XYZ file of N, CA and C in Angstrom:
612
model
N -34.940 10.916 -19.232
C -33.999 11.893 -19.774
C -34.280 13.298 -19.251
N -35.576 13.566 -18.990
C -35.942 14.888 -18.471
C -35.262 15.143 -17.135
N -35.209 14.087 -16.299
C -34.575 14.213 -14.986
C -33.085 14.491 -15.143
N -32.461 13.806 -16.085
C -31.027 13.995 -16.315
C -30.746 15.410 -16.795
N -31.553 15.915 -17.729
C -31.346 17.262 -18.242
C -31.514 18.306 -17.142
N -32.478 18.057 -16.263
C -32.727 18.969 -15.146
C -31.526 19.037 -14.215
N -30.838 17.907 -14.064
C -29.703 17.818 -13.154
C -28.364 18.019 -13.864
N -28.369 18.633 -15.022
C -27.164 18.755 -15.837
C -25.983 19.343 -15.066
N -26.161 20.502 -14.437
C -25.066 21.153 -13.723
C -24.590 20.307 -12.537
N -25.547 19.687 -11.861
C -25.210 18.834 -10.721
C -24.397 17.631 -11.165
N -24.751 17.058 -12.309
C -24.054 15.891 -12.844
C -22.613 16.259 -13.221
N -22.461 17.380 -13.898
C -21.120 17.824 -14.300
C -20.244 18.067 -13.068
N -20.831 18.656 -12.029
C -20.092 18.917 -10.789
C -19.667 17.613 -10.132
N -20.601 16.654 -10.093
C -20.296 15.363 -9.470
C -19.176 14.642 -10.229
N -19.181 14.764 -11.531
C -18.202 14.052 -12.355
C -16.815 14.686 -12.251
N -16.740 15.999 -12.425
C -15.442 16.658 -12.490
C -14.878 17.049 -11.118
N -15.718 17.608 -10.253
C -15.224 18.121 -8.976
C -15.250 17.079 -7.855
N -16.264 16.218 -7.874
C -16.410 15.247 -6.789
C -15.878 13.864 -7.149
N -15.545 13.665 -8.423
C -14.874 12.431 -8.818
C -15.753 11.204 -8.984
N -17.063 11.395 -9.118
C -17.938 10.244 -9.306
C -17.783 9.680 -10.721
N -18.033 8.382 -10.866
C -18.030 7.766 -12.195
C -19.413 7.940 -12.817
N -19.519 7.614 -14.111
C -20.815 7.712 -14.786
C -21.829 6.774 -14.129
N -21.396 5.574 -13.785
C -22.295 4.610 -13.147
C -22.723 5.079 -11.759
N -21.788 5.718 -11.037
C -22.133 6.274 -9.719
C -23.232 7.320 -9.873
N -23.070 8.187 -10.863
C -24.040 9.261 -11.093
C -25.402 8.691 -11.476
N -25.391 7.642 -12.288
C -26.652 7.008 -12.697
C -27.431 6.524 -11.475
N -26.735 5.965 -10.525
C -27.393 5.485 -9.304
C -27.929 6.640 -8.470
N -27.136 7.710 -8.370
C -27.517 8.858 -7.553
C -28.789 9.523 -8.078
N -28.886 9.669 -9.402
C -30.041 10.366 -9.979
C -31.152 9.396 -10.400
N -30.938 8.112 -10.070
C -31.947 7.079 -10.360
C -32.274 7.014 -11.856
N -31.229 6.939 -12.667
C -31.384 6.795 -14.111
C -30.615 5.555 -14.564
N -30.912 5.079 -15.755
C -30.204 3.903 -16.264
C -28.800 4.306 -16.699
N -27.894 3.317 -16.748
C -26.544 3.590 -17.221
C -26.556 4.095 -18.659
N -27.379 3.468 -19.497
C -27.452 3.846 -20.911
C -27.898 5.299 -21.079
N -28.909 5.699 -20.292
C -29.418 7.070 -20.391
C -28.355 8.071 -19.946
N -27.603 7.700 -18.931
C -26.568 8.603 -18.416
C -25.406 8.719 -19.403
N -25.004 7.590 -19.991
C -23.944 7.627 -21.002
C -24.392 8.457 -22.208
N -25.667 8.311 -22.612
C -26.208 9.069 -23.743
C -26.155 10.574 -23.445
N -26.474 10.929 -22.200
C -26.434 12.333 -21.779
C -25.020 12.901 -21.959
N -24.007 12.129 -21.583
C -22.617 12.588 -21.720
C -22.254 12.795 -23.189
N -22.719 11.872 -24.040
C -22.422 11.998 -25.474
C -23.158 13.195 -26.079
N -24.422 13.350 -25.705
C -25.257 14.413 -26.278
C -24.685 15.794 -26.003
N -24.184 16.005 -24.806
C -23.681 17.326 -24.431
C -22.149 17.421 -24.527
N -21.542 16.420 -25.184
C -20.094 16.416 -25.421
C -19.276 16.633 -24.136
N -19.712 15.955 -23.093
C -18.982 16.033 -21.828
C -17.810 15.058 -21.896
N -16.617 15.602 -21.860
C -15.416 14.766 -21.996
C -15.262 13.848 -20.795
N -15.058 12.566 -21.078
C -14.913 11.582 -19.998
C -13.437 11.255 -19.757
N -13.161 10.725 -18.593
C -11.797 10.357 -18.224
C -11.339 9.145 -19.028
N -10.012 9.025 -19.204
C -9.495 7.804 -19.818
C -9.433 6.709 -18.745
N -9.086 5.517 -19.134
C -9.126 4.376 -18.212
C -8.171 4.533 -17.038
N -6.982 5.040 -17.325
C -5.988 5.206 -16.261
C -6.473 6.231 -15.239
N -7.011 7.353 -15.718
C -7.534 8.386 -14.819
C -8.689 7.842 -13.988
N -9.568 7.089 -14.646
C -10.728 6.530 -13.946
C -10.300 5.534 -12.879
N -9.314 4.698 -13.213
C -8.836 3.696 -12.256
C -8.149 4.368 -11.062
N -7.331 5.370 -11.338
C -6.642 6.067 -10.254
C -7.620 6.799 -9.345
N -8.631 7.397 -9.954
C -9.617 8.138 -9.169
C -10.434 7.197 -8.297
N -10.804 6.052 -8.865
C -11.566 5.068 -8.095
C -10.745 4.568 -6.922
N -9.450 4.382 -7.148
C -8.560 3.925 -6.070
C -8.439 4.990 -4.987
N -8.307 6.244 -5.400
C -8.162 7.333 -4.440
C -9.405 7.496 -3.567
N -10.556 7.126 -4.097
C -11.800 7.277 -3.347
C -12.043 6.119 -2.382
N -11.247 5.079 -2.487
C -11.381 3.963 -1.563
C -10.921 4.383 -0.165
N -11.560 3.828 0.830
C -11.166 4.113 2.204
C -9.795 3.495 2.480
N -8.980 4.204 3.248
C -7.669 3.677 3.634
C -7.859 2.500 4.584
N -6.918 1.567 4.555
C -7.005 0.389 5.430
C -6.182 0.582 6.701
N -5.690 1.784 6.915
C -4.876 2.078 8.095
C -5.389 3.371 8.734
N -4.989 3.616 9.974
C -5.411 4.823 10.673
C -4.217 5.407 11.419
N -3.679 6.488 10.910
C -2.524 7.119 11.529
C -2.868 7.619 12.928
N -1.974 7.381 13.866
C -2.186 7.870 15.226
C -1.845 9.347 15.274
N -2.767 10.172 15.734
C -2.588 11.620 15.700
C -1.758 12.140 16.873
N -2.067 11.655 18.059
C -1.355 12.129 19.244
C -0.318 11.098 19.658
N 0.961 11.468 19.537
C 2.045 10.524 19.812
C 2.782 10.866 21.099
N 3.115 9.825 21.848
C 3.948 10.009 23.036
C 5.386 10.256 22.569
N 6.276 10.609 23.474
C 7.676 10.821 23.098
C 8.276 9.560 22.492
N 7.945 8.409 23.096
C 8.438 7.132 22.564
C 7.918 6.911 21.150
N 6.630 7.181 20.929
C 6.027 6.962 19.616
C 6.581 7.922 18.571
N 6.954 9.127 18.998
C 7.585 10.078 18.066
C 8.941 9.547 17.605
N 9.675 8.964 18.549
C 10.965 8.368 18.195
C 10.764 7.146 17.299
N 9.731 6.381 17.595
C 9.416 5.200 16.785
C 9.051 5.607 15.358
N 8.308 6.694 15.222
C 7.931 7.192 13.892
C 9.175 7.579 13.093
N 10.089 8.313 13.726
C 11.324 8.717 13.051
C 12.128 7.483 12.636
N 12.211 6.503 13.568
C 12.963 5.280 13.265
C 12.342 4.540 12.083
N 11.003 4.439 12.062
C 10.321 3.742 10.969
C 10.547 4.408 9.628
N 10.476 5.732 9.621
C 10.695 6.483 8.383
C 12.127 6.301 7.891
N 13.089 6.414 8.801
C 14.491 6.260 8.427
C 14.779 4.859 7.893
N 14.202 3.853 8.557
C 14.406 2.473 8.102
C 13.848 2.279 6.695
N 12.669 2.816 6.468
C 12.074 2.629 5.134
C 12.826 3.431 4.084
N 13.292 4.582 4.463
C 14.093 5.413 3.557
C 15.315 4.626 3.074
N 15.919 3.875 3.999
C 17.115 3.121 3.646
C 16.867 1.765 3.027
N 15.847 1.054 3.507
C 15.660 -0.343 3.092
C 14.333 -0.643 2.403
N 13.477 0.353 2.265
C 12.159 0.100 1.677
C 12.101 0.328 0.179
N 11.141 -0.302 -0.463
C 10.952 -0.139 -1.909
C 10.185 1.153 -2.161
N 10.742 2.008 -3.042
C 10.139 3.314 -3.278
C 9.982 3.636 -4.771
N 10.202 2.665 -5.645
C 10.182 2.977 -7.073
C 8.786 3.430 -7.505
N 8.731 4.245 -8.542
C 7.513 4.943 -8.950
C 6.322 4.021 -9.223
N 6.593 2.821 -9.744
C 5.490 1.929 -10.081
C 4.960 1.137 -8.895
N 5.604 1.275 -7.746
C 5.225 0.504 -6.568
C 3.889 0.978 -6.002
N 3.114 0.024 -5.461
C 1.824 0.369 -4.866
C 1.696 -0.169 -3.451
N 2.742 -0.816 -2.960
C 2.668 -1.397 -1.625
C 3.898 -1.031 -0.799
N 3.720 -1.056 0.518
C 4.851 -0.941 1.430
C 5.618 -2.255 1.344
N 6.925 -2.203 1.114
C 7.745 -3.415 1.006
C 9.097 -3.133 1.665
N 9.280 -3.685 2.854
C 10.492 -3.455 3.632
C 11.220 -4.775 3.842
N 12.488 -4.839 3.439
C 13.241 -6.092 3.515
C 14.435 -5.974 4.453
N 14.649 -7.022 5.274
C 15.805 -7.072 6.145
C 15.940 -8.478 6.724
N 17.129 -8.794 7.207
C 17.360 -10.111 7.814
C 17.580 -10.012 9.323
N 17.615 -8.779 9.833
C 17.867 -8.555 11.256
C 16.543 -8.518 12.023
N 16.394 -9.407 12.978
C 15.148 -9.510 13.741
C 14.807 -8.211 14.464
N 15.810 -7.588 15.091
C 15.562 -6.349 15.823
C 15.019 -5.257 14.930
N 15.602 -5.104 13.754
C 15.156 -4.083 12.807
C 13.737 -4.372 12.326
N 13.467 -5.628 12.017
C 12.127 -6.023 11.576
C 11.089 -5.714 12.656
N 11.426 -6.013 13.914
C 10.492 -5.758 15.015
C 10.202 -4.261 15.172
N 11.239 -3.432 15.049
C 11.047 -1.985 15.162
C 10.132 -1.485 14.043
N 10.375 -1.952 12.818
C 9.562 -1.489 11.695
C 8.113 -1.930 11.857
N 7.900 -3.158 12.341
C 6.537 -3.625 12.556
C 5.843 -2.833 13.661
N 6.570 -2.472 14.703
C 5.994 -1.626 15.758
C 5.550 -0.289 15.164
N 6.370 0.254 14.295
C 6.038 1.510 13.610
C 4.742 1.366 12.812
N 4.628 0.275 12.057
C 3.420 0.048 11.257
C 2.195 -0.126 12.142
N 2.359 -0.886 13.210
C 1.226 -1.219 14.065
C 0.792 -0.061 14.957
N 1.742 0.615 15.563
C 1.416 1.665 16.536
C 1.202 3.030 15.883
N 2.161 3.455 15.063
C 2.099 4.790 14.461
C 1.148 4.840 13.268
N 1.244 3.830 12.403
C 0.442 3.826 11.174
C -0.933 3.194 11.360
N -1.094 2.383 12.390
C -2.397 1.755 12.641
C -2.844 0.843 11.520
N -1.927 0.003 11.032
C -2.265 -0.883 9.920
C -3.225 -1.979 10.370
N -3.897 -2.555 9.405
C -4.806 -3.662 9.658
C -3.990 -4.951 9.699
N -3.973 -5.605 10.834
C -3.110 -6.760 11.047
C -3.299 -7.845 9.986
N -4.532 -8.096 9.584
C -4.812 -9.174 8.633
C -4.272 -8.898 7.235
N -3.914 -7.640 6.944
C -3.391 -7.287 5.616
C -1.874 -7.381 5.529
N -1.213 -7.598 6.653
C 0.240 -7.756 6.627
C 0.606 -9.053 5.913
N 1.628 -8.981 5.075
C 2.112 -10.172 4.373
C 3.632 -10.260 4.558
N 4.137 -11.506 4.575
C 5.575 -11.726 4.753
C 6.091 -12.622 3.625
N 7.167 -12.189 3.007
C 7.791 -12.932 1.910
C 9.202 -13.327 2.338
N 9.455 -14.622 2.368
C 10.751 -15.143 2.821
C 11.688 -15.408 1.649
N 12.944 -14.996 1.832
C 14.000 -15.238 0.852
C 15.083 -16.033 1.580
N 15.458 -17.189 1.036
C 16.488 -17.992 1.702
C 17.278 -18.805 0.673
N 18.261 -19.588 1.176
C 19.101 -20.403 0.307
C 18.668 -21.870 0.358
N 19.148 -22.636 -0.615
C 18.727 -24.039 -0.756
C 19.226 -24.935 0.373
N 20.220 -24.481 1.133
C 20.700 -25.284 2.256
C 19.861 -25.050 3.519
N 18.877 -24.158 3.421
C 18.003 -23.858 4.550
C 16.617 -24.481 4.331
N 15.898 -24.667 5.409
C 14.560 -25.244 5.322
C 13.519 -24.140 5.510
N 12.835 -23.781 4.432
C 11.846 -22.699 4.489
C 10.792 -22.897 5.582
N 10.367 -24.142 5.780
C 9.327 -24.414 6.784
C 9.799 -23.988 8.174
N 11.043 -24.332 8.497
C 11.594 -23.968 9.798
C 11.758 -22.455 9.945
N 12.165 -21.818 8.854
C 12.366 -20.374 8.881
C 11.037 -19.637 9.049
N 10.007 -20.121 8.374
C 8.678 -19.520 8.521
C 8.195 -19.668 9.959
N 8.419 -20.834 10.540
C 8.050 -21.055 11.947
C 8.746 -20.036 12.846
N 10.035 -19.849 12.598
C 10.836 -18.928 13.410
C 10.301 -17.503 13.317
N 10.168 -17.009 12.091
C 9.731 -15.630 11.902
C 8.302 -15.409 12.398
N 7.434 -16.361 12.129
C 6.042 -16.231 12.555
C 5.943 -16.065 14.068
N 6.718 -16.854 14.780
C 6.719 -16.793 16.247
C 7.313 -15.471 16.748
N 8.423 -15.050 16.150
C 9.135 -13.863 16.628
C 8.401 -12.548 16.327
N 7.787 -12.456 15.151
C 7.154 -11.181 14.781
C 5.638 -11.208 14.945
N 5.127 -12.354 15.418
C 3.705 -12.483 15.747
C 2.795 -12.204 14.541
N 3.136 -12.865 13.447
C 2.291 -12.831 12.250
C 1.987 -14.269 11.866
N 0.720 -14.563 11.630
C 0.298 -15.923 11.317
C 1.025 -16.472 10.093
N 1.327 -17.763 10.138
C 1.987 -18.416 8.992
C 1.106 -18.364 7.739
N -0.191 -18.195 7.933
C -1.113 -18.100 6.799
C -0.870 -16.817 6.009
N -0.216 -15.840 6.636
C 0.036 -14.561 5.983
C 1.413 -14.516 5.307
N 2.106 -15.644 5.321
C 3.381 -15.771 4.606
C 3.095 -16.248 3.189
N 3.638 -15.566 2.207
C 3.464 -15.987 0.814
C 4.514 -17.044 0.479
N 4.421 -17.603 -0.710
C 5.358 -18.652 -1.118
C 6.796 -18.129 -1.082
N 7.695 -18.795 -0.359
C 9.083 -18.305 -0.224
C 9.884 -18.455 -1.508
N 10.916 -17.641 -1.603
C 11.851 -17.767 -2.723
C 13.104 -18.472 -2.204
N 13.449 -19.605 -2.805
C 14.622 -20.372 -2.392
C 15.693 -20.234 -3.467
N 16.804 -19.597 -3.116
C 17.889 -19.390 -4.076
C 18.699 -20.674 -4.207
N 18.830 -21.176 -5.423
C 19.463 -22.475 -5.670
C 20.990 -22.414 -5.710
N 21.547 -21.296 -6.107
C 23.008 -21.213 -6.278
C 23.695 -20.913 -4.939
N 23.506 -21.813 -3.993
C 24.079 -21.611 -2.669
C 25.599 -21.749 -2.704
N 26.286 -20.811 -2.046
C 27.733 -20.807 -1.966
C 28.154 -21.218 -0.552
N 28.941 -22.301 -0.432
C 29.351 -22.801 0.884
C 30.121 -21.769 1.688
N 30.745 -20.816 1.012
C 31.485 -19.774 1.708
C 30.571 -18.816 2.479
N 29.264 -18.898 2.184
C 28.306 -18.006 2.831
C 27.564 -18.669 3.990
N 28.044 -19.832 4.408
C 27.428 -20.521 5.547
C 27.464 -19.614 6.771
N 26.337 -19.469 7.438
C 26.257 -18.619 8.620
C 25.688 -17.245 8.339
N 25.724 -16.817 7.074
C 25.144 -15.531 6.707
C 23.640 -15.690 6.533
N 22.896 -14.706 6.911
C 21.434 -14.751 6.854
C 20.932 -16.075 7.455
N 21.308 -16.309 8.710
C 20.981 -17.559 9.396
C 19.503 -17.909 9.309
N 18.645 -16.893 9.368
C 17.203 -17.142 9.308
C 16.588 -16.605 8.013
N 17.435 -16.456 7.000
C 16.949 -15.926 5.738
C 16.692 -14.428 5.836
N 16.061 -13.906 4.822
C 15.689 -12.496 4.767
C 14.192 -12.425 4.508
N 13.512 -11.486 5.163
C 12.080 -11.382 4.907
C 11.687 -9.987 4.432
N 10.615 -9.945 3.662
C 9.995 -8.697 3.234
C 8.703 -8.537 4.028
N 8.549 -7.407 4.688
C 7.276 -7.069 5.322
C 6.504 -6.242 4.302
N 5.322 -6.723 3.915
C 4.556 -6.046 2.867
C 3.166 -5.661 3.355
N 2.711 -4.507 2.861
C 1.372 -4.030 3.209
C 0.792 -3.338 1.984
N -0.269 -3.906 1.435
C -0.824 -3.416 0.169
C -1.831 -2.284 0.370
N -1.319 -1.075 0.415
C -2.168 0.113 0.442
C -1.335 1.275 -0.089
N -1.661 1.712 -1.290
C -0.870 2.759 -1.929
C -0.922 4.069 -1.148
N -2.034 4.282 -0.455
C -2.158 5.507 0.338
C -1.090 5.555 1.436
N -0.794 4.410 2.036
C 0.231 4.378 3.070
C 1.612 4.602 2.461
N 1.836 4.040 1.286
C 3.112 4.266 0.602
C 3.269 5.744 0.246
N 2.189 6.363 -0.218
C 2.232 7.791 -0.534
C 2.556 8.611 0.719
N 1.944 8.216 1.852
C 2.229 8.916 3.105
C 3.688 8.732 3.501
N 4.214 7.531 3.302
C 5.612 7.264 3.620
C 6.523 8.148 2.772
N 6.200 8.294 1.508
C 7.003 9.145 0.627
C 6.979 10.599 1.092
N 5.825 11.051 1.570
C 5.701 12.425 2.080
C 6.595 12.599 3.305
N 6.542 11.630 4.228
C 7.374 11.703 5.429
C 8.863 11.726 5.082
N 9.241 10.871 4.138
C 10.652 10.794 3.737
C 11.103 12.115 3.117
N 10.249 12.705 2.289
C 10.584 13.983 1.650
C 10.713 15.087 2.692
N 9.823 15.066 3.699
C 9.899 16.058 4.775
C 11.226 15.934 5.534
N 11.610 14.682 5.819
C 12.882 14.440 6.506
C 14.061 14.876 5.645
N 13.952 14.595 4.366
C 15.032 14.960 3.435
C 15.255 16.469 3.418
N 14.158 17.231 3.419
C 14.266 18.696 3.385
C 14.847 19.231 4.694
N 14.467 18.605 5.808
C 14.957 19.067 7.106
C 16.440 18.752 7.319
N 16.851 17.586 6.813
C 18.206 17.107 7.116
C 19.237 17.434 6.048
N 18.783 17.763 4.853
C 19.743 18.026 3.752
C 20.412 19.390 3.914
């Protein structure tokens, strides 16, 4: 406890300004968790609630992507195209934590994936694909098609959604179904929102 009291100001700084958790601080100062928690109670140091603690822990995690800093003219155009596509077709609701872009057009999907891979520097193994199709289609064949065309392993495709209320009048529409390109990193979604807002201010 003497060590903890000696480091009082340092502990408070680490907790409030640097975002460390109580357990993180215990490890740093080589004290037990119980002793560190007791220190917080003794000096009435207000602790974060669960939501704040969870958000802070998430923010301190390393990003799984690496934005490319120096872009060629082609890559600058690709960045604009990716932002515009997501602005129009991507999921942006407040509770969302992942990049989720849906479309049935192969060309559009390829452009968006190029944007993710080249401009955003995403981790290939974290890409996920969700297939949406009708009951008159064969999901296995569609997964084969998309996997080959967009160069993402079939192992990275999640369980497809097969719509049962197929309408014969829609034969020929969405020939290869519709897919969602997903990437689970809230930091990338936050960056996408910043880019979209910047574009909105420039173009409005």
